[in-house]
mmCIF file of C-alpha atoms and ligand atoms in Angstrom:
data_model
loop_
_atom_site.group_PDB
_atom_site.id
_atom_site.type_symbol
_atom_site.label_atom_id
_atom_site.label_comp_id
_atom_site.label_asym_id
_atom_site.label_seq_id
_atom_site.Cartn_x
_atom_site.Cartn_y
_atom_site.Cartn_z
ATOM 1 C CA UNK A 1 -0.020 -0.026 0.088
ATOM 2 C CA UNK A 2 1.477 3.324 -1.144
ATOM 3 C CA UNK A 3 0.322 6.493 0.555
ATOM 4 C CA UNK A 4 1.366 10.135 0.082
ATOM 5 C CA UNK A 5 1.511 12.739 2.694
ATOM 6 C CA UNK A 6 2.518 16.330 2.121
ATOM 7 C CA UNK A 7 1.774 19.809 3.265
ATOM 8 C CA UNK A 8 2.401 23.487 3.138
ATOM 9 C CA UNK A 9 2.480 26.208 5.743
ATOM 10 C CA UNK A 10 -0.155 28.974 5.578
ATOM 11 C CA UNK A 11 2.360 31.625 6.239
ATOM 12 C CA UNK A 12 1.910 34.449 3.599
ATOM 13 C CA UNK A 13 1.151 33.609 0.031
ATOM 14 C CA UNK A 14 2.277 30.543 -1.830
ATOM 15 C CA UNK A 15 4.978 31.294 -4.428
ATOM 16 C CA UNK A 16 6.369 29.808 -7.596
ATOM 17 C CA UNK A 17 8.884 27.615 -5.628
ATOM 18 C CA UNK A 18 5.951 26.051 -3.600
ATOM 19 C CA UNK A 19 4.166 25.449 -6.958
ATOM 20 C CA UNK A 20 7.055 24.115 -9.037
ATOM 21 C CA UNK A 21 8.866 22.296 -6.231
ATOM 22 C CA UNK A 22 5.769 20.580 -4.730
ATOM 23 C CA UNK A 23 2.200 21.408 -5.649
ATOM 24 C CA UNK A 24 2.588 20.661 -9.345
ATOM 25 C CA UNK A 25 4.088 17.239 -8.490
ATOM 26 C CA UNK A 26 1.197 16.606 -6.156
ATOM 27 C CA UNK A 27 -1.310 17.182 -8.907
ATOM 28 C CA UNK A 28 0.584 14.649 -11.126
ATOM 29 C CA UNK A 29 0.881 12.081 -8.319
ATOM 30 C CA UNK A 30 -2.681 12.093 -7.202
ATOM 31 C CA UNK A 31 -3.664 9.499 -9.863
ATOM 32 C CA UNK A 32 -1.001 7.029 -8.804
ATOM 33 C CA UNK A 33 -1.366 7.192 -4.989
ATOM 34 C CA UNK A 34 -3.733 7.429 -2.168
ATOM 35 C CA UNK A 35 -2.987 11.004 -1.022
ATOM 36 C CA UNK A 36 -3.397 13.037 2.179
ATOM 37 C CA UNK A 37 -2.705 16.807 1.484
ATOM 38 C CA UNK A 38 -2.536 19.059 4.477
ATOM 39 C CA UNK A 39 -2.474 22.771 5.233
ATOM 40 C CA UNK A 40 -0.135 22.688 8.180
ATOM 41 C CA UNK A 41 -1.514 25.481 10.278
ATOM 42 C CA UNK A 42 0.141 24.230 13.529
ATOM 43 C CA UNK A 43 3.487 24.551 11.923
ATOM 44 C CA UNK A 44 2.784 28.207 10.959
ATOM 45 C CA UNK A 45 2.442 29.153 14.708
ATOM 46 C CA UNK A 46 6.206 28.822 15.021
ATOM 47 C CA UNK A 47 6.313 32.444 13.688
ATOM 48 C CA UNK A 48 4.021 35.175 15.051
ATOM 49 C CA UNK A 49 0.621 35.177 13.267
ATOM 50 C CA UNK A 50 -2.288 37.622 13.253
ATOM 51 C CA UNK A 51 -5.435 35.622 13.845
ATOM 52 C CA UNK A 52 -7.422 37.104 10.974
ATOM 53 C CA UNK A 53 -4.548 36.827 8.545
ATOM 54 C CA UNK A 54 -3.914 33.229 9.487
ATOM 55 C CA UNK A 55 -7.566 32.206 8.956
ATOM 56 C CA UNK A 56 -7.413 33.819 5.516
ATOM 57 C CA UNK A 57 -4.073 32.213 4.758
ATOM 58 C CA UNK A 58 -5.399 28.628 5.599
ATOM 59 C CA UNK A 59 -8.237 29.261 3.170
ATOM 60 C CA UNK A 60 -5.958 30.621 0.510
ATOM 61 C CA UNK A 61 -3.561 27.724 0.626
ATOM 62 C CA UNK A 62 -6.570 25.378 0.433
ATOM 63 C CA UNK A 63 -7.915 27.380 -2.589
ATOM 64 C CA UNK A 64 -4.416 27.106 -4.184
ATOM 65 C CA UNK A 65 -4.264 23.394 -3.806
ATOM 66 C CA UNK A 66 -7.744 22.925 -5.509
ATOM 67 C CA UNK A 67 -7.112 25.599 -8.160
ATOM 68 C CA UNK A 68 -3.759 23.874 -9.071
ATOM 69 C CA UNK A 69 -5.673 20.764 -9.679
ATOM 70 C CA UNK A 70 -5.876 18.769 -6.464
ATOM 71 C CA UNK A 71 -9.204 16.958 -6.257
ATOM 72 C CA UNK A 72 -10.681 17.267 -2.799
ATOM 73 C CA UNK A 73 -12.991 14.353 -3.396
ATOM 74 C CA UNK A 74 -10.417 11.847 -4.519
ATOM 75 C CA UNK A 75 -7.761 12.890 -2.004
ATOM 76 C CA UNK A 76 -7.890 13.784 1.662
ATOM 77 C CA UNK A 77 -7.476 17.538 1.903
ATOM 78 C CA UNK A 78 -7.635 19.158 5.335
ATOM 79 C CA UNK A 79 -5.920 21.533 7.766
ATOM 80 C CA UNK A 80 -3.630 20.025 10.411
ATOM 81 C CA UNK A 81 -5.212 21.554 13.548
ATOM 82 C CA UNK A 82 -8.525 19.855 12.781
ATOM 83 C CA UNK A 83 -6.941 16.500 13.691
ATOM 84 C CA UNK A 84 -5.571 16.559 17.378
ATOM 85 C CA UNK A 85 -3.862 13.299 16.789
ATOM 86 C CA UNK A 86 -0.995 15.210 14.960
ATOM 87 C CA UNK A 87 -0.050 17.024 18.216
ATOM 88 C CA UNK A 88 -0.563 13.892 20.264
ATOM 89 C CA UNK A 89 1.766 11.778 18.040
ATOM 90 C CA UNK A 90 4.314 14.592 17.947
ATOM 91 C CA UNK A 91 4.557 14.392 21.728
ATOM 92 C CA UNK A 92 4.880 10.631 21.615
ATOM 93 C CA UNK A 93 7.622 10.790 18.968
ATOM 94 C CA UNK A 94 9.503 13.510 20.785
ATOM 95 C CA UNK A 95 10.083 10.900 23.381
ATOM 96 C CA UNK A 96 12.066 8.814 20.861
ATOM 97 C CA UNK A 97 14.047 11.751 19.351
ATOM 98 C CA UNK A 98 17.524 12.507 20.814
ATOM 99 C CA UNK A 99 18.223 16.249 21.044
ATOM 100 C CA UNK A 100 21.378 15.640 19.037
ATOM 101 C CA UNK A 101 19.270 14.824 16.041
ATOM 102 C CA UNK A 102 17.387 18.177 16.331
ATOM 103 C CA UNK A 103 20.565 20.063 16.913
ATOM 104 C CA UNK A 104 21.695 19.113 13.437
ATOM 105 C CA UNK A 105 18.496 20.647 11.660
ATOM 106 C CA UNK A 106 20.060 23.409 9.511
ATOM 107 C CA UNK A 107 16.629 25.094 9.003
ATOM 108 C CA UNK A 108 16.280 25.739 12.733
ATOM 109 C CA UNK A 109 19.762 27.289 12.797
ATOM 110 C CA UNK A 110 18.898 29.574 9.866
ATOM 111 C CA UNK A 111 15.557 30.530 11.380
ATOM 112 C CA UNK A 112 16.728 31.003 14.927
ATOM 113 C CA UNK A 113 19.752 32.948 13.751
ATOM 114 C CA UNK A 114 22.180 34.222 16.395
ATOM 115 C CA UNK A 115 19.549 34.571 19.186
ATOM 116 C CA UNK A 116 18.906 30.932 19.759
ATOM 117 C CA UNK A 117 17.756 31.506 23.277
ATOM 118 C CA UNK A 118 14.966 33.648 22.122
ATOM 119 C CA UNK A 119 13.706 31.072 19.533
ATOM 120 C CA UNK A 120 10.566 29.315 20.629
ATOM 121 C CA UNK A 121 10.346 25.586 21.566
ATOM 122 C CA UNK A 122 7.848 25.034 18.567
ATOM 123 C CA UNK A 123 10.555 26.167 16.083
ATOM 124 C CA UNK A 124 12.979 23.596 17.580
ATOM 125 C CA UNK A 125 10.622 20.685 17.612
ATOM 126 C CA UNK A 126 9.062 21.564 14.375
ATOM 127 C CA UNK A 127 10.609 18.643 12.509
ATOM 128 C CA UNK A 128 9.057 16.226 15.158
ATOM 129 C CA UNK A 129 5.606 17.591 14.366
ATOM 130 C CA UNK A 130 6.408 17.159 10.717
ATOM 131 C CA UNK A 131 7.463 13.510 11.262
ATOM 132 C CA UNK A 132 4.175 12.973 13.200
ATOM 133 C CA UNK A 133 2.237 14.363 10.200
ATOM 134 C CA UNK A 134 3.682 11.858 7.965
ATOM 135 C CA UNK A 135 3.960 8.846 10.255
ATOM 136 C CA UNK A 136 0.338 9.336 11.545
ATOM 137 C CA UNK A 137 -0.956 8.196 8.178
ATOM 138 C CA UNK A 138 1.909 5.637 7.660
ATOM 139 C CA UNK A 139 2.702 7.522 4.506
ATOM 140 C CA UNK A 140 5.289 5.766 2.238
ATOM 141 C CA UNK A 141 6.081 8.688 0.010
ATOM 142 C CA UNK A 142 6.473 12.511 0.573
ATOM 143 C CA UNK A 143 6.579 14.786 -2.461
ATOM 144 C CA UNK A 144 8.531 17.987 -1.423
ATOM 145 C CA UNK A 145 11.090 20.582 -2.597
ATOM 146 C CA UNK A 146 14.709 19.995 -1.904
ATOM 147 C CA UNK A 147 14.827 22.164 1.230
ATOM 148 C CA UNK A 148 12.751 19.520 3.145
ATOM 149 C CA UNK A 149 15.248 16.727 2.451
ATOM 150 C CA UNK A 150 16.898 16.913 5.958
ATOM 151 C CA UNK A 151 13.457 16.941 7.747
ATOM 152 C CA UNK A 152 12.544 13.817 5.738
ATOM 153 C CA UNK A 153 15.692 12.069 6.792
ATOM 154 C CA UNK A 154 14.846 12.801 10.361
ATOM 155 C CA UNK A 155 11.321 11.495 10.024
ATOM 156 C CA UNK A 156 12.887 8.313 8.671
ATOM 157 C CA UNK A 157 15.301 8.152 11.664
ATOM 158 C CA UNK A 158 12.452 8.676 14.135
ATOM 159 C CA UNK A 159 10.278 5.961 12.523
ATOM 160 C CA UNK A 160 13.348 3.640 12.629
ATOM 161 C CA UNK A 161 13.951 4.460 16.233
ATOM 162 C CA UNK A 162 10.386 3.716 17.176
ATOM 163 C CA UNK A 163 10.265 0.467 15.074
ATOM 164 C CA UNK A 164 13.579 -0.736 16.701
ATOM 165 C CA UNK A 165 12.427 0.118 20.268
ATOM 166 C CA UNK A 166 9.309 -2.096 19.851
ATOM 167 C CA UNK A 167 10.869 -4.768 17.681
ATOM 168 C CA UNK A 168 8.389 -4.354 14.879
ATOM 169 C CA UNK A 169 8.052 -2.611 11.466
ATOM 170 C CA UNK A 170 5.117 -0.581 12.351
ATOM 171 C CA UNK A 171 5.978 2.680 10.532
ATOM 172 C CA UNK A 172 7.091 2.526 6.907
ATOM 173 C CA UNK A 173 10.227 4.591 6.334
ATOM 174 C CA UNK A 174 8.938 7.505 4.269
ATOM 175 C CA UNK A 175 10.646 8.118 0.883
ATOM 176 C CA UNK A 176 11.124 11.760 -0.207
ATOM 177 C CA UNK A 177 9.950 12.432 -3.747
ATOM 178 C CA UNK A 178 12.014 15.421 -5.075
ATOM 179 C CA UNK A 179 10.857 15.610 -8.630
ATOM 180 C CA UNK A 180 11.100 17.791 -11.696
ATOM 181 C CA UNK A 181 13.516 20.393 -12.993
ATOM 182 C CA UNK A 182 12.748 23.049 -10.222
ATOM 183 C CA UNK A 183 13.396 21.185 -7.015
ATOM 184 C CA UNK A 184 14.957 24.388 -5.559
ATOM 185 C CA UNK A 185 13.637 27.617 -7.132
ATOM 186 C CA UNK A 186 15.924 30.520 -6.265
ATOM 187 C CA UNK A 187 15.182 34.164 -5.419
ATOM 188 C CA UNK A 188 14.769 36.458 -8.484
ATOM 189 C CA UNK A 189 17.036 39.033 -6.760
ATOM 190 C CA UNK A 190 19.813 36.650 -5.761
ATOM 191 C CA UNK A 191 20.461 33.307 -7.553
ATOM 192 C CA UNK A 192 22.224 31.812 -4.490
ATOM 193 C CA UNK A 193 19.229 32.347 -2.040
ATOM 194 C CA UNK A 194 16.091 30.148 -2.012
ATOM 195 C CA UNK A 195 12.928 31.757 -3.245
ATOM 196 C CA UNK A 196 11.065 32.170 0.127
ATOM 197 C CA UNK A 197 8.026 33.465 1.715
ATOM 198 C CA UNK A 198 10.101 35.208 4.393
ATOM 199 C CA UNK A 199 12.309 37.201 1.947
ATOM 200 C CA UNK A 200 11.522 40.883 2.664
ATOM 201 C CA UNK A 201 11.695 41.820 -1.065
ATOM 202 C CA UNK A 202 8.479 41.168 -2.938
ATOM 203 C CA UNK A 203 10.537 41.175 -6.087
ATOM 204 C CA UNK A 204 12.331 38.051 -4.927
ATOM 205 C CA UNK A 205 9.378 35.803 -5.567
ATOM 206 C CA UNK A 206 6.388 35.290 -7.893
ATOM 207 C CA UNK A 207 3.310 34.820 -5.717
ATOM 208 C CA UNK A 208 0.438 32.562 -6.934
ATOM 209 C CA UNK A 209 -1.922 35.501 -6.402
ATOM 210 C CA UNK A 210 0.145 37.977 -8.569
ATOM 211 C CA UNK A 211 -1.652 39.280 -11.569
ATOM 212 C CA UNK A 212 -0.174 39.382 -15.044
ATOM 213 C CA UNK A 213 1.311 42.877 -14.676
ATOM 214 C CA UNK A 214 3.034 42.124 -11.526
ATOM 215 C CA UNK A 215 4.460 38.864 -12.915
ATOM 216 C CA UNK A 216 5.729 40.737 -15.967
ATOM 217 C CA UNK A 217 7.323 43.493 -13.658
ATOM 218 C CA UNK A 218 9.043 41.011 -11.322
ATOM 219 C CA UNK A 219 10.455 39.010 -14.224
ATOM 220 C CA UNK A 220 11.675 42.026 -16.070
ATOM 221 C CA UNK A 221 13.406 43.246 -12.899
ATOM 222 C CA UNK A 222 14.897 39.793 -12.117
ATOM 223 C CA UNK A 223 18.703 39.963 -11.767
ATOM 224 C CA UNK A 224 20.629 38.483 -14.616
ATOM 225 C CA UNK A 225 24.196 38.851 -16.044
ATOM 226 C CA UNK A 226 25.106 40.634 -19.196
ATOM 227 C CA UNK A 227 26.000 37.457 -21.278
ATOM 228 C CA UNK A 228 23.550 35.941 -23.712
ATOM 229 C CA UNK A 229 22.074 32.603 -22.955
ATOM 230 C CA UNK A 230 24.666 29.652 -23.315
ATOM 231 C CA UNK A 231 24.145 26.459 -25.285
ATOM 232 C CA UNK A 232 24.981 24.001 -22.502
ATOM 233 C CA UNK A 233 23.667 23.392 -19.088
ATOM 234 C CA UNK A 234 27.309 23.207 -17.748
ATOM 235 C CA UNK A 235 27.837 26.816 -18.826
ATOM 236 C CA UNK A 236 24.997 27.782 -16.474
ATOM 237 C CA UNK A 237 26.788 26.425 -13.433
ATOM 238 C CA UNK A 238 28.692 29.664 -12.702
ATOM 239 C CA UNK A 239 25.585 31.807 -13.553
ATOM 240 C CA UNK A 240 23.042 31.188 -10.726
ATOM 241 C CA UNK A 241 20.577 33.822 -11.881
ATOM 242 C CA UNK A 242 20.597 32.673 -15.488
ATOM 243 C CA UNK A 243 20.371 29.055 -14.311
ATOM 244 C CA UNK A 244 17.298 29.969 -12.166
ATOM 245 C CA UNK A 245 15.353 31.550 -14.977
ATOM 246 C CA UNK A 246 16.152 28.748 -17.365
ATOM 247 C CA UNK A 247 15.047 26.263 -14.689
ATOM 248 C CA UNK A 248 11.793 28.186 -14.095
ATOM 249 C CA UNK A 249 11.128 28.208 -17.860
ATOM 250 C CA UNK A 250 11.873 24.455 -18.222
ATOM 251 C CA UNK A 251 9.627 23.509 -15.246
ATOM 252 C CA UNK A 252 6.757 25.689 -16.433
ATOM 253 C CA UNK A 253 7.012 24.355 -20.018
ATOM 254 C CA UNK A 254 7.493 20.750 -18.840
ATOM 255 C CA UNK A 255 10.794 20.454 -20.718
ATOM 256 C CA UNK A 256 14.418 19.947 -19.773
ATOM 257 C CA UNK A 257 16.867 22.820 -19.254
ATOM 258 C CA UNK A 258 18.844 21.335 -22.365
ATOM 259 C CA UNK A 259 15.739 21.614 -24.468
ATOM 260 C CA UNK A 260 15.145 25.205 -23.311
ATOM 261 C CA UNK A 261 18.745 26.190 -24.195
ATOM 262 C CA UNK A 262 18.438 24.481 -27.521
ATOM 263 C CA UNK A 263 15.709 27.002 -28.313
ATOM 264 C CA UNK A 264 17.159 30.116 -26.738
ATOM 265 C CA UNK A 265 21.049 29.669 -26.900
ATOM 266 C CA UNK A 266 22.593 33.113 -28.017
ATOM 267 C CA UNK A 267 19.438 35.020 -27.100
ATOM 268 C CA UNK A 268 19.674 38.077 -24.871
ATOM 269 C CA UNK A 269 17.992 38.059 -21.542
ATOM 270 C CA UNK A 270 15.628 40.799 -22.619
ATOM 271 C CA UNK A 271 13.966 38.625 -25.231
ATOM 272 C CA UNK A 272 14.228 35.488 -23.088
ATOM 273 C CA UNK A 273 12.414 37.260 -20.238
ATOM 274 C CA UNK A 274 9.593 38.324 -22.652
ATOM 275 C CA UNK A 275 8.993 34.640 -23.477
ATOM 276 C CA UNK A 276 9.294 33.698 -19.829
ATOM 277 C CA UNK A 277 6.660 36.296 -18.836
ATOM 278 C CA UNK A 278 4.249 34.973 -21.565
ATOM 279 C CA UNK A 279 4.808 31.430 -20.334
ATOM 280 C CA UNK A 280 4.416 32.259 -16.686
ATOM 281 C CA UNK A 281 1.298 34.177 -17.200
ATOM 282 C CA UNK A 282 -0.222 31.432 -19.419
ATOM 283 C CA UNK A 283 0.445 28.837 -16.832
ATOM 284 C CA UNK A 284 -0.298 30.744 -13.668
ATOM 285 C CA UNK A 285 -3.231 33.033 -14.650
ATOM 286 C CA UNK A 286 -5.817 30.162 -14.882
ATOM 287 C CA UNK A 287 -4.828 28.954 -11.406
ATOM 288 C CA UNK A 288 -4.987 32.472 -9.869
ATOM 289 C CA UNK A 289 -8.411 33.098 -11.508
ATOM 290 C CA UNK A 290 -9.756 29.762 -10.090
ATOM 291 C CA UNK A 291 -8.281 30.542 -6.654
ATOM 292 C CA UNK A 292 -10.146 33.955 -6.542
ATOM 293 C CA UNK A 293 -13.346 32.071 -7.560
ATOM 294 C CA UNK A 294 -12.988 29.578 -4.779
ATOM 295 C CA UNK A 295 -12.135 32.337 -2.316
ATOM 296 C CA UNK A 296 -15.351 34.138 -3.033
ATOM 297 C CA UNK A 297 -17.107 31.335 -1.101
ATOM 298 C CA UNK A 298 -15.355 30.949 2.190
ATOM 299 C CA UNK A 299 -18.162 28.881 3.602
ATOM 300 C CA UNK A 300 -17.630 26.298 0.888
ATOM 301 C CA UNK A 301 -13.847 26.186 1.491
ATOM 302 C CA UNK A 302 -14.470 25.711 5.303
ATOM 303 C CA UNK A 303 -16.972 22.880 4.512
ATOM 304 C CA UNK A 304 -14.499 21.225 2.309
ATOM 305 C CA UNK A 305 -11.871 21.396 5.006
ATOM 306 C CA UNK A 306 -14.263 19.995 7.604
ATOM 307 C CA UNK A 307 -15.116 17.088 5.409
ATOM 308 C CA UNK A 308 -11.467 16.466 4.627
ATOM 309 C CA UNK A 309 -10.664 16.661 8.298
ATOM 310 C CA UNK A 310 -13.373 14.110 9.236
ATOM 311 C CA UNK A 311 -11.797 11.634 6.727
ATOM 312 C CA UNK A 312 -8.249 12.428 7.935
ATOM 313 C CA UNK A 313 -9.448 11.815 11.588
ATOM 314 C CA UNK A 314 -10.785 8.461 10.707
ATOM 315 C CA UNK A 315 -7.441 7.182 9.477
ATOM 316 C CA UNK A 316 -5.378 9.039 12.048
ATOM 317 C CA UNK A 317 -7.358 7.779 15.020
ATOM 318 C CA UNK A 318 -7.208 4.241 13.850
ATOM 319 C CA UNK A 319 -3.392 4.436 13.668
ATOM 320 C CA UNK A 320 -3.131 6.184 16.954
ATOM 321 C CA UNK A 321 -5.009 3.393 18.811
ATOM 322 C CA UNK A 322 -2.513 0.934 17.226
ATOM 323 C CA UNK A 323 0.461 3.145 18.328
ATOM 324 C CA UNK A 324 -0.943 3.320 21.869
ATOM 325 C CA UNK A 325 -1.333 -0.457 21.930
ATOM 326 C CA UNK A 326 2.269 -0.959 20.782
ATOM 327 C CA UNK A 327 3.503 1.404 23.534
ATOM 328 C CA UNK A 328 1.334 0.168 26.343
ATOM 329 C CA UNK A 329 -0.970 3.078 26.777
ATOM 330 C CA UNK A 330 -4.564 2.117 27.536
ATOM 331 C CA UNK A 331 -7.076 2.624 24.827
ATOM 332 C CA UNK A 332 -9.531 5.555 25.204
HETATM 333 P P1 TYM B 401 6.853 25.060 3.176
HETATM 334 O O1 TYM B 401 5.466 25.588 3.534
HETATM 335 O O2 TYM B 401 8.034 25.863 3.457
HETATM 336 O O3 TYM B 401 6.944 24.618 1.615
HETATM 337 C C1 TYM B 401 5.857 23.878 0.926
HETATM 338 C C2 TYM B 401 6.546 23.037 -0.181
HETATM 339 O O4 TYM B 401 7.109 23.899 -0.993
HETATM 340 C C3 TYM B 401 8.550 23.478 -1.230
HETATM 341 N N1 TYM B 401 9.324 24.815 -1.516
HETATM 342 C C4 TYM B 401 10.165 24.895 -2.614
HETATM 343 N N2 TYM B 401 10.498 24.101 -3.572
HETATM 344 C C5 TYM B 401 11.264 24.579 -4.528
HETATM 345 N N3 TYM B 401 11.973 25.728 -4.478
HETATM 346 C C6 TYM B 401 11.626 26.633 -3.388
HETATM 347 N N4 TYM B 401 12.128 27.833 -3.400
HETATM 348 C C7 TYM B 401 10.722 26.194 -2.440
HETATM 349 N N5 TYM B 401 10.252 26.743 -1.328
HETATM 350 C C8 TYM B 401 9.381 25.868 -0.801
HETATM 351 C C9 TYM B 401 8.920 22.882 0.007
HETATM 352 O O5 TYM B 401 10.031 21.919 -0.137
HETATM 353 C C10 TYM B 401 7.627 22.138 0.438
HETATM 354 O O6 TYM B 401 7.538 20.892 -0.267
HETATM 355 N N6 TYM B 401 7.993 21.787 6.623
HETATM 356 C C11 TYM B 401 7.261 21.969 5.408
HETATM 357 C C12 TYM B 401 5.748 21.771 5.645
HETATM 358 C C13 TYM B 401 5.429 20.380 6.218
HETATM 359 C C14 TYM B 401 5.433 19.168 5.561
HETATM 360 C C15 TYM B 401 4.930 18.149 6.536
HETATM 361 C C16 TYM B 401 5.764 18.794 4.256
HETATM 362 C C17 TYM B 401 4.903 20.155 7.509
HETATM 363 N N7 TYM B 401 4.669 18.813 7.650
HETATM 364 C C18 TYM B 401 4.814 16.881 6.166
HETATM 365 C C19 TYM B 401 5.707 17.448 3.907
HETATM 366 C C20 TYM B 401 5.230 16.519 4.816
HETATM 367 C C21 TYM B 401 7.399 23.315 5.038
HETATM 368 O O7 TYM B 401 7.739 24.198 5.745
HETATM 369 O O8 TYM B 401 7.080 23.626 3.762
#
C-alpha cells in the first residue's frame, strides 16, 4: 500500500517555488497514490501570526491546492489543527528523538539566527511535528522541494527508532519524492538564495496570487548577467541567476533545461524574459483566476476542509490506537 502525505504552511502567500517544487508534482501524483494533503497550520504558529490573517491564509492555501488541480473528493485535503492526533503523536515521537538529532537541523539554525535562546520551543521541535504528520498516516512517500530533505531524513530516523524500540516494522520509512526540474527555485534577486515567503523583497518571488502585470514586472526586474544565454547546461553552473530563470522556464514548460537552451542559446535576456513572462502568465493566470473564484465562497472552503478533516481523523485515530497499543498506553 503506497500512501502520500505532504503539506504547506499557511504563512503568507504561496509562491512559484511552492508550486514548481511541490504542488505541481502533487497534482501529477494524485492519480497514482492514495494522497493526504494538509495545510499545516500548527507549523505556521512557530512564527507570530495575526489571527485574521492566519484564517485567511489557511483558506488561501486550500484554494491554491484545489485551483492547481488537487481533487478534494479523490484525496484527503484538510488543515492540520482539525486533527488533534497530529499534536498527540508529535509528543509521543518527541520521546524517541534525541536532542542531538534536532541540533543538526539546518533550518532551525537559519531561522533561529544568532539569538537561539529567544527562539521558541515550537521552532525547535518543528521537525518532530512534521514527522508526526507523515507517520500518523503511515505514509510511504512524501513529495517535497529539496529544502525539506533533511526533515524527511529525520522523519525516517524517528520511524526507525520507534520500530527498533518495539521490535516491529510498524511505521514505513517514508521516501522523499523530489521531482522535476525545479526542486529548488531561487530568489529572483539573488540566485544563491532560495525563493522564500520570508524574504523581505516582494521582487524576490512570484506569488500565486500575482496578476499578469506584477508577474511581468518581477521577471523584467529579475537579476541576470550581461551574457547571452549559453548553449550548454554546464555553462549555467557559474551563472546562478541565469540558471534559475532557465530552470523556471523548463519547469513551467514541462521541458528539460537542455531543451530550453536548444531554443534560446545566444538570445539576450531581454528577449528570453519576454518569453518567460508569456509562459508564466499562461500557466499561472488560470490557477489564480480559479483561486479567486474559490475564495469568493469561504463557507464552501471551510466545508471542504471540515469534510477532509473528518476523513483524515478516521485514518489518524485508527493508527493512533494501534500506536498506543504498541507502547502500552490504555485505549480511550
Ligand atoms: P513550506 O510551507 O516551506 O513549503 C511547501 C513546499 O514547497 C517547497 N518549496 C520549494 N520548492 C522549490 N523551491 C523553493 N524555493 C521552495 N520553497 C518551498 C517545500 O519544499 C515544500 O515541499 N516543513 C514543510 C511543511 C510540512 C510538511 C509536512 C511537508 C509540514 N509537515 C509533512 C511534507 C510532509 C514546509 O515548511 O514547507
